[in-house]
Coordinates of C-alpha atoms and ligand atoms in Angstrom, one line a residue:
X19 CA 87.8 53.5 208.2
X20 CA 85.9 50.2 209.9
X21 CA 85.8 50.0 213.4
X22 CA 87.7 47.8 215.3
X23 CA 85.8 45.8 217.6
X24 CA 88.1 44.6 220.3
X25 CA 86.7 41.7 223.2
X26 CA 88.7 40.8 226.1
X27 CA 91.1 42.9 226.2
X28 CA 91.2 43.1 230.4
X29 CA 91.3 39.6 230.4
X30 CA 94.2 38.5 227.7
X31 CA 96.3 40.9 229.5
X32 CA 95.7 38.8 233.0
X33 CA 95.9 35.9 230.6
X34 CA 99.4 36.5 229.5
X35 CA 100.8 36.2 232.9
X36 CA 99.4 33.6 234.2
X37 CA 100.1 31.7 231.3
X38 CA 103.5 32.1 231.8
X39 CA 103.6 31.2 235.2
X40 CA 101.7 28.0 234.8
X41 CA 103.9 27.2 231.9
X42 CA 107.5 28.3 233.3
X43 CA 106.1 25.8 236.0
X44 CA 105.6 22.6 234.6
X45 CA 108.0 19.7 234.7
X46 CA 108.8 20.1 229.9
X47 CA 108.7 23.8 231.4
X48 CA 106.8 25.4 227.8
X49 CA 105.0 28.8 226.4
X50 CA 102.3 29.5 225.0
X51 CA 102.8 29.8 220.7
X52 CA 100.1 32.2 220.6
X53 CA 102.2 35.2 222.3
X54 CA 104.8 35.4 219.9
X55 CA 102.1 37.7 217.6
X56 CA 103.1 41.0 219.7
X57 CA 103.9 43.6 217.0
X58 CA 107.7 43.3 217.1
X59 CA 106.5 38.9 216.2
X60 CA 104.2 39.2 213.8
X61 CA 106.6 41.0 211.8
X62 CA 109.0 38.8 212.0
X63 CA 106.3 36.0 211.4
X64 CA 105.9 38.5 208.3
X65 CA 110.0 37.7 207.3
X66 CA 109.0 33.9 207.5
X67 CA 107.1 34.0 205.5
X68 CA 110.0 35.5 203.0
X69 CA 112.2 33.2 203.5
X70 CA 113.6 30.5 201.1
X71 CA 114.0 27.6 203.1
X72 CA 109.9 28.5 204.6
X73 CA 108.3 26.5 202.3
X74 CA 103.7 27.7 203.9
X75 CA 103.6 30.1 202.4
X76 CA 104.9 30.1 199.4
X77 CA 103.5 27.0 198.7
X78 CA 100.3 27.8 199.4
X79 CA 99.9 31.0 197.6
X80 CA 101.1 28.4 194.8
X81 CA 97.4 27.0 195.5
X82 CA 95.0 30.4 195.9
X83 CA 96.4 31.2 192.7
X84 CA 96.2 28.7 190.7
X85 CA 92.3 27.8 192.3
X86 CA 90.9 30.3 193.2
X87 CA 88.4 30.6 190.6
X88 CA 87.3 27.1 190.9
X89 CA 87.2 27.7 194.9
X90 CA 84.9 30.4 194.8
X91 CA 82.7 29.0 191.9
X92 CA 82.0 26.4 194.6
X93 CA 80.8 29.1 197.0
X94 CA 77.4 31.3 197.3
X95 CA 77.1 34.7 196.4
X96 CA 76.1 37.0 199.4
X97 CA 78.6 35.5 202.0
X98 CA 79.5 36.6 205.3
X99 CA 83.5 35.0 205.1
X100 CA 85.3 35.2 208.7
X101 CA 88.8 34.9 209.0
X102 CA 90.5 33.8 212.6
X103 CA 94.1 35.1 213.7
X104 CA 93.8 36.8 209.3
X105 CA 97.0 37.9 209.5
X106 CA 98.2 40.6 206.9
X107 CA 95.1 39.8 204.8
X108 CA 96.7 38.9 202.1
X109 CA 94.9 35.4 201.5
X110 CA 91.8 36.2 202.0
X111 CA 92.4 38.8 198.8
X112 CA 92.7 35.8 195.7
X113 CA 89.6 34.4 197.5
X114 CA 87.9 37.9 197.8
X115 CA 88.5 39.0 193.5
X116 CA 86.2 35.6 192.3
X117 CA 83.9 36.2 194.7
X118 CA 80.4 38.1 194.2
X119 CA 78.2 40.1 196.6
X120 CA 80.2 39.9 199.4
X121 CA 78.7 40.7 202.1
X122 CA 80.6 40.5 205.4
X123 CA 84.3 39.9 205.7
X124 CA 85.1 39.9 209.6
X125 CA 88.9 39.3 210.3
X126 CA 89.6 38.8 214.2
X127 CA 92.4 39.1 214.9
X128 CA 95.2 38.9 218.3
X129 CA 97.1 41.4 216.8
X130 CA 96.4 45.7 216.5
X131 CA 98.7 45.9 213.6
X132 CA 98.1 43.4 211.6
X133 CA 94.5 44.3 211.8
X134 CA 95.3 47.8 211.1
X135 CA 98.0 46.6 208.3
X136 CA 95.2 44.4 206.2
X137 CA 92.3 46.8 206.6
X138 CA 95.4 49.0 205.0
X139 CA 95.6 46.0 202.7
X140 CA 91.5 45.1 202.2
X141 CA 90.3 48.4 202.2
X142 CA 91.6 50.2 198.6
X143 CA 92.0 46.6 197.1
X144 CA 87.9 46.2 197.7
X145 CA 86.6 49.1 198.3
X146 CA 82.6 48.3 198.4
X147 CA 83.6 45.4 200.8
X148 CA 81.7 46.2 204.6
X149 CA 84.7 44.8 206.7
X150 CA 83.9 44.7 210.0
X151 CA 87.3 43.4 212.1
X152 CA 87.4 42.4 215.1
X153 CA 90.7 42.5 218.6
X154 CA 91.1 39.6 220.4
X155 CA 92.0 35.5 220.6
X156 CA 90.4 33.5 218.2
X157 CA 91.1 30.1 220.5
X158 CA 89.0 31.4 223.8
X159 CA 86.4 29.1 224.1
X160 CA 83.4 32.4 224.2
X161 CA 84.6 33.2 220.8
X162 CA 81.5 32.4 219.3
X163 CA 78.8 33.4 221.2
X164 CA 81.3 36.7 221.3
X165 CA 81.1 36.8 217.1
X166 CA 78.6 36.1 216.7
X167 CA 76.8 39.6 218.9
X168 CA 79.3 41.4 217.4
X169 CA 77.9 41.0 214.1
X170 CA 75.9 40.5 211.4
X171 CA 76.7 36.8 210.6
X172 CA 74.4 34.6 209.0
X173 CA 72.9 31.8 210.6
X174 CA 72.8 29.0 208.0
X175 CA 76.0 29.7 205.2
X176 CA 79.2 31.4 206.3
X177 CA 82.4 30.6 205.6
X178 CA 85.1 30.6 207.7
X179 CA 88.4 31.1 206.4
X180 CA 91.5 28.9 208.2
X181 CA 94.8 29.2 205.8
X182 CA 98.3 29.5 207.0
X183 CA 98.4 25.9 208.5
X184 CA 97.4 27.8 211.4
X185 CA 95.2 24.6 212.7
X186 CA 98.8 22.4 213.2
X187 CA 99.8 24.3 216.2
X188 CA 97.1 23.0 218.4
X189 CA 97.4 20.0 220.0
X190 CA 94.6 17.3 218.3
X191 CA 92.2 17.9 221.2
X192 CA 92.1 21.7 220.5
X193 CA 92.5 21.3 217.2
X194 CA 88.9 19.2 216.9
X195 CA 87.6 22.6 219.5
X196 CA 88.3 24.8 217.5
X197 CA 86.8 23.2 214.5
X198 CA 84.1 22.6 216.3
X199 CA 84.1 26.8 217.0
X200 CA 84.2 26.7 213.3
X201 CA 81.1 24.5 212.7
X202 CA 79.1 26.7 214.6
X203 CA 80.2 29.5 213.1
X204 CA 79.5 28.9 209.5
X205 CA 76.4 27.6 210.3
X206 CA 73.6 24.2 209.1
X207 CA 74.5 25.1 205.2
X208 CA 78.0 26.9 205.3
X209 CA 81.4 26.2 204.3
X210 CA 84.9 25.4 206.1
X211 CA 87.9 25.5 204.2
X212 CA 91.4 25.1 206.1
X213 CA 94.9 24.9 205.2
X214 CA 96.8 21.9 206.2
X215 CA 101.2 21.7 206.6
X216 CA 101.3 17.7 204.8
X217 CA 104.0 15.5 206.0
X218 CA 106.7 15.3 204.3
X219 CA 111.2 14.9 203.8
X220 CA 111.6 15.3 208.1
X221 CA 115.3 18.0 207.0
X222 CA 113.2 19.9 204.5
X223 CA 110.5 20.4 208.0
X224 CA 114.0 21.1 210.2
X225 CA 115.3 23.8 208.1
X226 CA 111.4 25.6 207.7
X227 CA 111.4 26.1 211.4
X228 CA 115.5 26.8 211.8
X229 CA 116.7 29.3 208.3
X230 CA 120.4 30.0 208.1
X231 CA 119.1 34.1 208.3
X232 CA 118.3 33.2 212.7
X233 CA 114.6 35.2 211.6
X234 CA 113.3 31.4 213.4
X235 CA 115.2 31.8 215.9
X236 CA 114.8 35.5 216.5
X237 CA 111.5 35.0 216.2
X238 CA 111.5 32.3 218.7
X239 CA 113.2 34.3 221.6
X240 CA 111.6 37.5 220.9
X241 CA 108.8 35.2 222.8
X242 CA 111.1 36.0 226.2
X243 CA 111.6 39.2 225.2
X244 CA 108.1 40.3 225.3
X245 CA 107.5 38.5 228.7
X246 CA 110.6 41.2 229.5
X247 CA 108.8 44.0 229.2
X248 CA 105.1 42.8 229.4
X249 CA 105.5 40.9 233.4
X250 CA 108.1 42.6 234.6
X251 CA 110.9 39.4 233.9
X252 CA 114.6 39.1 233.4
X253 CA 115.8 36.7 230.7
X254 CA 118.8 37.2 229.2
X255 CA 118.2 36.2 225.0
X256 CA 122.0 35.4 224.7
X257 CA 121.5 32.6 227.0
X258 CA 118.5 31.2 225.6
X259 CA 119.6 29.6 221.6
X260 CA 116.4 28.1 219.3
X261 CA 116.4 24.4 218.0
X262 CA 113.7 23.5 215.7
X263 CA 113.6 19.0 216.2
X264 CA 111.2 16.3 214.9
X265 CA 108.8 15.0 216.8
X266 CA 108.1 11.4 214.4
X267 CA 106.3 10.2 216.7
X268 CA 103.2 12.9 217.3
X269 CA 103.8 14.0 214.2
X270 CA 105.2 17.8 214.4
X271 CA 107.9 19.8 214.7
X272 CA 108.7 21.8 217.8
X273 CA 110.8 24.5 218.6
X274 CA 112.6 24.7 222.2
X275 CA 114.6 27.7 223.8
X276 CA 117.8 26.3 225.4
X277 CA 119.5 27.0 228.8
X278 CA 122.9 28.2 227.6
X279 CA 123.7 27.6 231.7
X280 CA 121.9 26.8 235.3
X281 CA 120.5 30.3 235.4
X282 CA 117.2 31.1 237.1
X283 CA 114.7 34.0 235.8
X284 CA 112.5 36.2 237.1
X285 CA 109.2 36.5 236.7
X286 CA 107.0 39.3 237.8
X287 CA 108.9 37.7 241.2
X288 CA 108.5 34.4 240.9
X289 CA 111.8 33.1 240.1
X290 CA 112.8 30.0 237.8
X291 CA 115.5 28.0 237.8
X292 CA 117.1 26.6 234.7
X293 CA 119.2 23.5 234.9
X294 CA 122.3 23.7 231.3
X295 CA 121.1 21.9 228.1
X296 CA 117.3 23.0 230.0
X297 CA 115.0 23.6 227.2
X298 CA 111.4 26.0 227.0
X299 CA 108.7 24.6 224.2
X300 CA 107.3 27.3 222.9
X301 CA 105.6 25.7 219.8
X302 CA 104.2 22.9 217.9
X303 CA 103.2 22.6 214.3
X304 CA 101.3 19.5 214.0
X305 CA 102.3 18.2 209.5
X306 CA 99.2 15.8 208.7
X307 CA 98.3 12.8 206.2
X308 CA 95.2 13.9 204.3
X309 CA 93.4 10.8 206.0
X310 CA 94.1 11.9 209.9
X311 CA 92.6 14.8 209.2
X312 CA 89.9 13.6 207.8
X313 CA 89.5 11.5 210.5
X314 CA 90.3 14.8 212.6
X315 CA 88.0 16.8 210.8
X316 CA 85.1 14.2 211.6
X317 CA 85.3 14.7 215.0
X318 CA 84.3 18.6 214.6
X319 CA 81.1 17.0 212.8
X320 CA 83.0 18.7 209.4
X321 CA 83.4 16.1 205.9
X322 CA 86.6 16.8 204.1
X323 CA 83.8 17.9 200.4
X324 CA 87.5 18.4 197.9
X325 CA 91.5 19.7 198.2
X326 CA 93.8 21.6 196.0
X327 CA 97.3 20.8 197.0
X328 CA 100.6 21.8 194.7
X329 CA 102.4 19.6 192.8
X330 CA 105.2 18.8 195.5
X331 CA 102.7 17.7 197.7
X332 CA 103.8 20.3 200.4
X333 CA 100.4 21.4 201.0
X334 CA 96.6 21.3 200.7
X335 CA 93.3 23.6 200.8
X336 CA 90.7 21.4 202.8
X337 CA 86.7 22.6 201.6
X338 CA 84.5 21.1 204.8
X339 CA 81.5 20.9 205.4
X340 CA 78.8 19.8 208.4
Ligands
AVI427 C1 101.7 30.7 212.5 N1 102.1 28.9 212.0 C2 101.6 28.3 211.5 C3 103.5 29.0 211.7 C4 104.7 27.8 211.0 O1 104.4 26.8 210.1 O2 103.9 26.7 212.2 C5 104.3 29.6 213.1 C6 105.6 29.6 212.7 N2 106.5 28.8 213.9 C7 108.4 29.1 213.3 N3 107.3 29.6 212.0 C8 106.8 29.8 211.4

């Protein structure tokens, strides 16, 4: 079994409390969406990916099924691959099936459970593959330095694989910062393969983030449960409702938790008051037009070389190069 290297756990622990207190102290209360993914949240997210309304995963997988071979043909042999936020590790399997002599695979994940799941999934499928799993927060600015130290990446030609439209969960400014890190990681002759969710009908988007079964609502509320469990807080989950909104101006779906009543919540001894109808903004999911994403990538020094889309034009896989 591959040895998991843990990056910056103590830092993560302290950051969670600081980020929650800071977010709840803002006029528009907010909580960073990266904290959705404790073990329970990661499992709920896996359920979301199977929902009828959530077209995202299904569509991306259909693109991978159809085009992985063509994508692999554009990539060199002996490649090292890094997958930040690898989740269950299922998506890299499509590419690995067509790549020759992959030097190493570095799955990088914030959820221990998902990291172990991805190892258990990939090891039997690719017994020859050298896997160097990393546990940590890839959005942290120190990521590149730590990652390079802990792994034997090539200095010139790596592939950074970032499917799932996770890039959409960051503000455009943070997305540029993250893609700049990918640029450094992939090396001067390297490749970055990113999945983006394209702009589409507003109702399709709203339904995808507010499914009938209430799995997305449970995923959103799990964040409050996690804060209760880990940060000595007393959120009453029955007093908050899930809501998805489409912010047209900023081209993004937003998830909120709406307070049902006037109430006070305590987190680690600090009190926060909520009025009835007040929201905690928990997630943004940006939806891009291809042109806008091309311009964003250019600001990270990456040029769009090729894209693959589904027939409905819901989703795109974008191959970027320095
Ligand atoms: C992980 N990320 C790309 C998902 C998304 O679609 O923004 C997270 C998610 N939130 C609600 N449903 C799915």
